[in-house]
mmCIF file of C-alpha atoms in Angstrom:
data_model
loop_
_atom_site.group_PDB
_atom_site.id
_atom_site.type_symbol
_atom_site.label_atom_id
_atom_site.label_comp_id
_atom_site.label_asym_id
_atom_site.label_seq_id
_atom_site.Cartn_x
_atom_site.Cartn_y
_atom_site.Cartn_z
ATOM 1 C CA MET A 17 -0.158 100.671 148.725
ATOM 2 C CA ILE A 18 0.906 103.181 151.368
ATOM 3 C CA GLN A 19 4.096 105.162 150.865
ATOM 4 C CA ILE A 20 5.957 107.125 153.515
ATOM 5 C CA TYR A 21 8.600 109.768 152.921
ATOM 6 C CA HIS A 22 10.745 108.855 155.901
ATOM 7 C CA ASN A 23 13.716 110.332 157.743
ATOM 8 C CA PRO A 24 15.027 107.753 160.256
ATOM 9 C CA ARG A 25 16.642 110.497 162.363
ATOM 10 C CA CYS A 26 13.281 112.211 162.976
ATOM 11 C CA GLY A 27 11.209 111.051 165.952
ATOM 12 C CA LYS A 28 7.881 112.013 164.350
ATOM 13 C CA SER A 29 8.853 110.097 161.223
ATOM 14 C CA ARG A 30 9.888 107.020 163.246
ATOM 15 C CA ASN A 31 6.606 107.138 165.197
ATOM 16 C CA CYS A 32 4.592 107.410 161.998
ATOM 17 C CA LEU A 33 6.457 104.496 160.424
ATOM 18 C CA ALA A 34 5.882 102.347 163.526
ATOM 19 C CA PHE A 35 2.183 103.231 163.386
ATOM 20 C CA ILE A 36 1.976 102.234 159.712
ATOM 21 C CA GLU A 37 3.814 98.958 160.420
ATOM 22 C CA ASN A 38 1.165 98.110 163.023
ATOM 23 C CA THR A 39 -1.688 98.566 160.526
ATOM 24 C CA ASN A 40 -0.669 95.358 158.720
ATOM 25 C CA GLN A 41 -1.071 97.153 155.388
ATOM 26 C CA GLU A 42 1.519 97.018 152.631
ATOM 27 C CA PHE A 43 3.776 100.037 152.560
ATOM 28 C CA GLU A 44 6.886 101.373 150.913
ATOM 29 C CA ILE A 45 9.497 103.541 152.605
ATOM 30 C CA ILE A 46 10.845 106.386 150.496
ATOM 31 C CA PRO A 47 14.204 107.466 151.938
ATOM 32 C CA TYR A 48 13.928 110.951 150.480
ATOM 33 C CA LEU A 49 17.209 112.182 151.987
ATOM 34 C CA THR A 50 19.226 109.674 149.964
ATOM 35 C CA GLU A 51 16.811 109.209 147.063
ATOM 36 C CA THR A 52 15.871 112.824 146.428
ATOM 37 C CA PRO A 53 12.599 113.269 144.564
ATOM 38 C CA THR A 54 12.740 114.875 141.142
ATOM 39 C CA PHE A 55 11.172 118.215 140.309
ATOM 40 C CA GLU A 56 8.146 116.482 138.773
ATOM 41 C CA GLU A 57 7.807 114.067 141.703
ATOM 42 C CA LEU A 58 7.742 117.001 144.124
ATOM 43 C CA LYS A 59 5.163 118.853 142.008
ATOM 44 C CA THR A 60 2.963 115.742 142.006
ATOM 45 C CA LEU A 61 3.452 115.293 145.746
ATOM 46 C CA LEU A 62 2.462 118.912 146.368
ATOM 47 C CA GLN A 63 -0.723 118.359 144.342
ATOM 48 C CA LYS A 64 -1.544 115.271 146.425
ATOM 49 C CA LEU A 65 -0.933 117.261 149.605
ATOM 50 C CA ASN A 66 -2.861 120.262 148.258
ATOM 51 C CA LEU A 67 -0.049 122.524 149.502
ATOM 52 C CA SER A 68 2.086 125.257 148.015
ATOM 53 C CA PRO A 69 5.824 124.540 147.866
ATOM 54 C CA LEU A 70 6.524 126.949 150.726
ATOM 55 C CA GLN A 71 4.044 125.080 152.953
ATOM 56 C CA LEU A 72 6.180 121.936 152.588
ATOM 57 C CA ILE A 73 9.368 123.684 153.714
ATOM 58 C CA ARG A 74 10.853 123.227 157.182
ATOM 59 C CA THR A 75 11.450 126.948 157.642
ATOM 60 C CA LYS A 76 13.353 126.539 160.921
ATOM 61 C CA GLU A 77 16.119 124.491 159.309
ATOM 62 C CA LYS A 78 19.483 126.237 159.385
ATOM 63 C CA ILE A 79 19.908 125.757 155.613
ATOM 64 C CA TRP A 80 16.628 127.599 154.956
ATOM 65 C CA ILE A 81 17.415 130.439 157.348
ATOM 66 C CA GLU A 82 20.943 130.968 156.013
ATOM 67 C CA ASN A 83 20.223 130.589 152.293
ATOM 68 C CA TYR A 84 16.577 131.294 151.498
ATOM 69 C CA LYS A 85 14.710 133.104 154.280
ATOM 70 C CA GLY A 86 13.506 136.556 153.274
ATOM 71 C CA LYS A 87 14.204 136.028 149.575
ATOM 72 C CA ASP A 88 11.440 136.470 147.031
ATOM 73 C CA LEU A 89 11.329 132.937 145.600
ATOM 74 C CA ASN A 90 8.776 131.628 143.130
ATOM 75 C CA ASP A 91 7.296 128.128 143.490
ATOM 76 C CA ASP A 92 9.821 126.548 141.114
ATOM 77 C CA GLN A 93 12.708 128.042 143.093
ATOM 78 C CA VAL A 94 11.273 126.698 146.366
ATOM 79 C CA ILE A 95 10.922 123.237 144.797
ATOM 80 C CA GLN A 96 14.513 123.452 143.568
ATOM 81 C CA ALA A 97 15.623 124.363 147.101
ATOM 82 C CA MET A 98 13.987 121.129 148.340
ATOM 83 C CA ILE A 99 15.762 119.124 145.629
ATOM 84 C CA ASP A 100 19.093 120.721 146.467
ATOM 85 C CA ASN A 101 18.494 120.307 150.230
ATOM 86 C CA PRO A 102 15.990 117.481 150.869
ATOM 87 C CA ILE A 103 16.318 118.052 154.640
ATOM 88 C CA LEU A 104 14.029 121.045 153.993
ATOM 89 C CA ILE A 105 11.102 118.775 153.080
ATOM 90 C CA GLU A 106 8.560 118.468 155.885
ATOM 91 C CA ARG A 107 8.229 114.928 157.189
ATOM 92 C CA PRO A 108 6.857 112.364 157.373
ATOM 93 C CA ILE A 109 4.614 112.374 154.332
ATOM 94 C CA VAL A 110 2.105 109.550 153.972
ATOM 95 C CA ILE A 111 0.592 108.755 150.564
ATOM 96 C CA LYS A 112 -2.374 106.507 149.868
ATOM 97 C CA ASP A 113 -4.872 106.278 147.006
ATOM 98 C CA GLY A 114 -3.594 109.370 145.221
ATOM 99 C CA LYS A 115 -3.776 111.604 148.298
ATOM 100 C CA ALA A 116 -1.160 112.599 150.847
ATOM 101 C CA ILE A 117 -0.816 114.150 154.288
ATOM 102 C CA ILE A 118 2.008 115.278 156.513
ATOM 103 C CA GLY A 119 1.942 112.543 159.137
ATOM 104 C CA ARG A 120 3.119 114.339 162.266
ATOM 105 C CA ASP A 121 -0.207 113.733 164.067
ATOM 106 C CA LEU A 122 -0.858 109.994 164.469
ATOM 107 C CA GLU A 123 -4.613 110.490 164.955
ATOM 108 C CA ARG A 124 -4.709 112.200 161.580
ATOM 109 C CA VAL A 125 -2.655 109.363 160.056
ATOM 110 C CA ALA A 126 -5.083 106.812 161.533
ATOM 111 C CA SER A 127 -8.132 108.465 159.970
ATOM 112 C CA PHE A 128 -6.264 108.976 156.673
ATOM 113 C CA LEU A 129 -5.404 105.271 156.430
ATOM 114 C CA GLU A 130 -8.920 103.999 157.195
#
C-alpha cells in the first residue's frame, strides 16, 4: 500500500495526493502535522529515503532559521527538531514497497509508483 506524509496546506502535497488518488491504488494519508512521527519512525523513514536528517529539513522555515540555523547539531538533534516542529519535515513523502521519495516532482512520483 502507498503511504503519503501529507500537509493539506501545501500545494505540492495536495497535487501529489491528487495524483496518487488518480492511480486507483490503495493509499493511506499520514497527517504528520497532527500525528507526529516518533523518533524511530523518522529514523526508519530516513533510511527508506536514503537521506540524512538535515536533508529532510525545510531549512527556509522560520522555526528553523530562528532556532536551529547555524548550530552544530548531530543527527539525533535534527530528528528531535522535526519531532518538536513537524512543519520542518519536507513534504510530501511517498512510501511504497519499503522505499520512499519526496514527492514534489509528479513525474518522479509517477515512475516511483509504477
